[in-house]
Amino acid sequence: MTPLLVHTYPSLVKGILIKRYKRFFADIQLDNGELITAHCANTGPMTDVCVEGQPVYLSRSDNPKRKLAYTWEMIQLGETWVGVNTNLPNQVVKNALLQGVFPDLVKNDTEVRSEVSYGQNNGSRIDFLLTHGDNSLTYIEVKNTTWNQGETALFPDTVTTRGQKHLNELMALLPAAEAIMLYFINRGDCDRFAPGDSKDNKYGQLLRQAVAKGVKVLPCRFQVTPTGIYYLGLAELQL
């Protein structure tokens, strides 16, 4: 399919990753030689992605209340830019839903809401709840995916009890509602998706169980560039 622009970056600042530490911080040397500390929104291990000495791009905020003006947006691995700002995927998916990128999910009479309470005693929040004109419901959970092995994107890249919980909650919605797990493949060099069994075998087992019960999986490919993010279509699901 023709790549669809779904997010435009503001003017970004280029640099080199010196090191990432304490999960939230990354020391970057800017192209002008200045050494700065940027905020790292991704608190996970960033397996095989956090490579020191690689080119990165940062956004800058003029908000005086922020302790760190810069946010780490992406890193270049080989010829591929990989998105590392985990605050972006949900924003991008919401824009894509509203812009008609997923016509099978959103019709003219579909209401799109985000961060909606659900589950037992409303103790959980779903990333997106779609209410259709016939009052049927679609629940969508989004997972950012950056780890790869060759051309296969993998999730998760570490044990995730939270991710396991989300799969169980999606299964509990069936058959009264449609339940979707959307994997946001935050790099353009992967055309396949598989569960990261070597990091969390239980998650992989639950994902296969969820698919067998009727949970739909959308492994969505996105190409990250210094100017914007493009939707490339669905990756091949390998279970």
CSV table of C-alpha atoms in Angstrom, one decimal:
chain,number,residue,atom,x,y,z
A,1,MET,CA,0.0,0.0,0.0
A,2,THR,CA,1.0,3.6,-0.4
A,3,PRO,CA,2.5,4.9,2.9
A,4,LEU,CA,0.1,7.2,4.7
A,5,LEU,CA,1.3,10.1,6.7
A,6,VAL,CA,-0.2,9.8,10.2
A,7,HIS,CA,2.0,12.1,12.2
A,8,THR,CA,4.2,15.1,11.5
A,9,TYR,CA,7.1,16.0,13.8
A,10,PRO,CA,8.0,19.5,14.7
A,11,SER,CA,11.5,20.6,13.8
A,12,LEU,CA,13.8,18.1,15.5
A,13,VAL,CA,17.3,18.4,16.9
A,14,LYS,CA,19.9,15.8,15.9
A,15,GLY,CA,22.6,14.3,18.1
A,16,ILE,CA,24.4,11.1,19.2
A,17,LEU,CA,23.3,8.9,22.0
A,18,ILE,CA,26.0,8.8,24.7
A,19,LYS,CA,24.2,6.7,27.3
A,20,ARG,CA,20.7,6.0,28.8
A,21,TYR,CA,20.4,5.6,32.5
A,22,LYS,CA,17.8,5.4,35.3
A,23,ARG,CA,15.3,4.5,32.6
A,24,PHE,CA,14.1,8.1,32.2
A,25,PHE,CA,17.3,9.9,31.2
A,26,ALA,CA,19.5,9.9,28.1
A,27,ASP,CA,22.7,11.9,27.6
A,28,ILE,CA,23.0,13.2,24.1
A,29,GLN,CA,25.7,15.1,22.3
A,30,LEU,CA,24.1,17.5,19.9
A,31,ASP,CA,25.5,18.1,16.4
A,32,ASN,CA,26.7,21.5,17.7
A,33,GLY,CA,28.8,19.8,20.3
A,34,GLU,CA,26.6,20.6,23.3
A,35,LEU,CA,26.0,17.8,25.8
A,36,ILE,CA,22.5,17.6,27.1
A,37,THR,CA,20.2,15.3,29.1
A,38,ALA,CA,16.9,14.3,27.4
A,39,HIS,CA,13.8,12.7,28.8
A,40,CYS,CA,13.3,9.0,27.7
A,41,ALA,CA,9.6,8.2,27.7
A,42,ASN,CA,10.3,4.5,27.2
A,43,THR,CA,10.8,3.0,30.6
A,44,GLY,CA,11.3,-0.6,29.3
A,45,PRO,CA,14.6,-2.3,28.6
A,46,MET,CA,14.6,-1.1,24.9
A,47,THR,CA,16.2,-4.5,23.9
A,48,ASP,CA,18.6,-4.1,21.0
A,49,VAL,CA,17.4,-0.5,20.4
A,50,CYS,CA,19.3,1.5,23.0
A,51,VAL,CA,22.7,1.5,21.2
A,52,GLU,CA,25.3,4.0,22.3
A,53,GLY,CA,27.0,6.0,19.6
A,54,GLN,CA,24.0,5.9,17.2
A,55,PRO,CA,22.3,9.0,15.7
A,56,VAL,CA,19.2,10.2,17.4
A,57,TYR,CA,16.6,13.0,17.0
A,58,LEU,CA,15.1,15.0,19.8
A,59,SER,CA,12.1,17.4,20.2
A,60,ARG,CA,12.5,20.5,22.3
A,61,SER,CA,9.8,22.0,24.6
A,62,ASP,CA,9.8,25.7,25.6
A,63,ASN,CA,7.6,24.9,28.6
A,64,PRO,CA,9.5,26.5,31.6
A,65,LYS,CA,7.9,24.0,34.0
A,66,ARG,CA,9.7,21.1,32.4
A,67,LYS,CA,12.9,19.9,34.1
A,68,LEU,CA,14.2,18.6,30.8
A,69,ALA,CA,13.6,20.6,27.7
A,70,TYR,CA,14.4,17.8,25.3
A,71,THR,CA,12.6,14.5,24.6
A,72,TRP,CA,14.2,11.6,22.8
A,73,GLU,CA,12.1,10.8,19.8
A,74,MET,CA,14.0,8.2,17.6
A,75,ILE,CA,17.3,6.4,17.1
A,76,GLN,CA,18.9,5.2,13.8
A,77,LEU,CA,19.8,1.6,13.6
A,78,GLY,CA,21.4,0.8,10.3
A,79,GLU,CA,19.2,2.5,7.7
A,80,THR,CA,16.1,2.4,9.9
A,81,TRP,CA,14.8,5.0,12.3
A,82,VAL,CA,13.1,3.5,15.4
A,83,GLY,CA,10.6,5.5,17.4
A,84,VAL,CA,11.4,5.5,21.1
A,85,ASN,CA,8.9,8.1,22.4
A,86,THR,CA,6.2,5.8,23.9
A,87,ASN,CA,3.8,8.7,24.4
A,88,LEU,CA,3.3,8.9,20.6
A,89,PRO,CA,1.8,5.6,19.5
A,90,ASN,CA,-1.6,6.2,21.2
A,91,GLN,CA,-1.8,9.7,19.7
A,92,VAL,CA,-0.9,8.4,16.3
A,93,VAL,CA,-3.5,5.6,16.5
A,94,LYS,CA,-6.2,8.0,17.6
A,95,ASN,CA,-5.4,10.3,14.7
A,96,ALA,CA,-5.4,7.3,12.3
A,97,LEU,CA,-8.8,6.1,13.6
A,98,LEU,CA,-10.3,9.6,13.2
A,99,GLN,CA,-8.7,10.1,9.7
A,100,GLY,CA,-10.2,6.9,8.3
A,101,VAL,CA,-7.0,4.9,8.1
A,102,PHE,CA,-8.8,1.9,9.5
A,103,PRO,CA,-12.2,1.9,7.6
A,104,ASP,CA,-13.1,-1.6,8.8
A,105,LEU,CA,-13.1,-0.3,12.3
A,106,VAL,CA,-14.4,3.2,12.1
A,107,LYS,CA,-17.6,4.0,10.2
A,108,ASN,CA,-19.3,7.4,9.8
A,109,ASP,CA,-21.5,6.7,12.8
A,110,THR,CA,-18.6,5.4,15.1
A,111,GLU,CA,-17.7,7.3,18.2
A,112,VAL,CA,-14.0,7.1,19.3
A,113,ARG,CA,-13.1,7.5,22.9
A,114,SER,CA,-9.8,7.0,24.6
A,115,GLU,CA,-8.7,5.9,28.1
A,116,VAL,CA,-12.1,4.5,29.0
A,117,SER,CA,-12.6,2.6,32.3
A,118,TYR,CA,-13.8,-1.0,31.9
A,119,GLY,CA,-13.5,-4.5,33.5
A,120,GLN,CA,-14.2,-5.6,37.0
A,121,ASN,CA,-15.3,-2.6,39.1
A,122,ASN,CA,-14.1,-0.4,36.2
A,123,GLY,CA,-10.6,-1.1,37.5
A,124,SER,CA,-8.9,-1.0,34.1
A,125,ARG,CA,-8.6,1.4,31.2
A,126,ILE,CA,-8.8,0.5,27.6
A,127,ASP,CA,-6.8,2.6,25.1
A,128,PHE,CA,-9.7,3.0,22.8
A,129,LEU,CA,-13.4,2.2,22.9
A,130,LEU,CA,-15.3,2.4,19.6
A,131,THR,CA,-19.1,2.7,19.9
A,132,HIS,CA,-20.8,2.0,16.6
A,133,GLY,CA,-24.2,3.2,15.3
A,134,ASP,CA,-25.8,-0.2,16.1
A,135,ASN,CA,-24.5,0.2,19.7
A,136,SER,CA,-21.9,-2.6,19.2
A,137,LEU,CA,-18.6,-2.0,20.9
A,138,THR,CA,-14.9,-2.5,19.9
A,139,TYR,CA,-12.2,-2.4,22.5
A,140,ILE,CA,-8.6,-1.7,21.3
A,141,GLU,CA,-5.4,-2.1,23.4
A,142,VAL,CA,-2.2,-0.6,21.9
A,143,LYS,CA,1.3,-2.0,22.5
A,144,ASN,CA,4.4,-0.2,21.3
A,145,THR,CA,6.8,-2.6,19.5
A,146,THR,CA,10.5,-1.8,18.8
A,147,TRP,CA,12.3,-5.1,19.3
A,148,ASN,CA,13.1,-7.1,16.2
A,149,GLN,CA,15.0,-10.2,15.0
A,150,GLY,CA,15.7,-9.7,11.3
A,151,GLU,CA,12.4,-8.6,9.6
A,152,THR,CA,10.2,-9.9,12.4
A,153,ALA,CA,9.0,-7.5,15.1
A,154,LEU,CA,8.5,-9.1,18.5
A,155,PHE,CA,6.5,-8.2,21.6
A,156,PRO,CA,7.2,-8.2,24.5
A,157,ASP,CA,11.0,-7.6,25.0
A,158,THR,CA,10.8,-8.4,28.7
A,159,VAL,CA,8.4,-10.1,31.1
A,160,THR,CA,5.2,-8.1,31.2
A,161,THR,CA,2.6,-9.1,33.8
A,162,ARG,CA,0.7,-5.9,32.8
A,163,GLY,CA,0.5,-7.1,29.2
A,164,GLN,CA,-0.6,-10.6,30.3
A,165,LYS,CA,-3.4,-8.9,32.3
A,166,HIS,CA,-4.5,-6.9,29.3
A,167,LEU,CA,-4.8,-10.1,27.2
A,168,ASN,CA,-6.9,-11.8,29.9
A,169,GLU,CA,-9.1,-8.7,30.1
A,170,LEU,CA,-9.6,-8.6,26.3
A,171,MET,CA,-10.7,-12.3,26.3
A,172,ALA,CA,-13.2,-11.5,29.1
A,173,LEU,CA,-14.9,-9.0,26.8
A,174,LEU,CA,-15.9,-11.7,24.3
A,175,PRO,CA,-18.4,-12.5,22.9
A,176,ALA,CA,-20.3,-9.4,24.0
A,177,ALA,CA,-17.9,-7.0,22.2
A,178,GLU,CA,-15.1,-7.0,19.7
A,179,ALA,CA,-11.7,-7.1,21.2
A,180,ILE,CA,-8.5,-6.0,19.4
A,181,MET,CA,-4.8,-6.1,20.3
A,182,LEU,CA,-3.0,-3.5,18.1
A,183,TYR,CA,0.8,-3.8,18.0
A,184,PHE,CA,2.4,-0.5,16.9
A,185,ILE,CA,5.5,-1.6,15.1
A,186,ASN,CA,7.6,1.5,15.6
A,187,ARG,CA,10.1,0.9,12.8
A,188,GLY,CA,9.7,0.4,9.0
A,189,ASP,CA,12.0,-2.6,8.5
A,190,CYS,CA,9.7,-5.4,9.8
A,191,ASP,CA,7.0,-7.1,7.7
A,192,ARG,CA,6.3,-9.9,10.1
A,193,PHE,CA,5.2,-10.0,13.8
A,194,ALA,CA,5.5,-12.7,16.4
A,195,PRO,CA,5.2,-12.9,20.2
A,196,GLY,CA,8.5,-12.5,22.0
A,197,ASP,CA,8.4,-16.0,23.5
A,198,SER,CA,12.1,-16.0,24.5
A,199,LYS,CA,11.5,-13.0,26.8
A,200,ASP,CA,8.0,-13.9,28.1
A,201,ASN,CA,6.7,-17.3,27.1
A,202,LYS,CA,3.5,-16.9,29.2
A,203,TYR,CA,2.6,-13.8,27.2
A,204,GLY,CA,3.0,-15.7,24.0
A,205,GLN,CA,0.8,-18.5,25.2
A,206,LEU,CA,-1.8,-16.1,26.3
A,207,LEU,CA,-1.7,-14.3,22.9
A,208,ARG,CA,-2.3,-17.6,21.1
A,209,GLN,CA,-5.1,-18.4,23.5
A,210,ALA,CA,-6.7,-15.0,22.9
A,211,VAL,CA,-6.6,-15.4,19.1
A,212,ALA,CA,-8.1,-18.8,19.4
A,213,LYS,CA,-11.0,-17.4,21.5
A,214,GLY,CA,-11.6,-14.5,19.0
A,215,VAL,CA,-9.4,-11.6,20.0
A,216,LYS,CA,-8.3,-9.9,16.8
A,217,VAL,CA,-4.6,-9.0,16.4
A,218,LEU,CA,-3.6,-6.0,14.2
A,219,PRO,CA,0.2,-5.8,13.8
A,220,CYS,CA,0.5,-2.4,12.3
A,221,ARG,CA,3.7,-1.3,10.5
A,222,PHE,CA,4.9,2.3,10.8
A,223,GLN,CA,7.8,3.9,9.1
A,224,VAL,CA,9.5,6.5,11.3
A,225,THR,CA,11.4,9.4,9.6
A,226,PRO,CA,12.8,12.6,11.0
A,227,THR,CA,9.8,14.5,9.5
A,228,GLY,CA,6.9,12.2,10.2
A,229,ILE,CA,5.4,8.7,10.8
A,230,TYR,CA,3.8,6.8,7.9
A,231,TYR,CA,1.4,3.8,8.1
A,232,LEU,CA,2.6,0.9,5.9
A,233,GLY,CA,-0.2,-1.6,6.4
A,234,LEU,CA,-0.3,-4.8,8.4
A,235,ALA,CA,2.6,-7.1,9.1
A,236,GLU,CA,2.2,-10.9,8.7
A,237,LEU,CA,1.1,-12.5,12.0
A,238,GLN,CA,3.2,-15.5,12.9
A,239,LEU,CA,1.9,-17.4,15.9
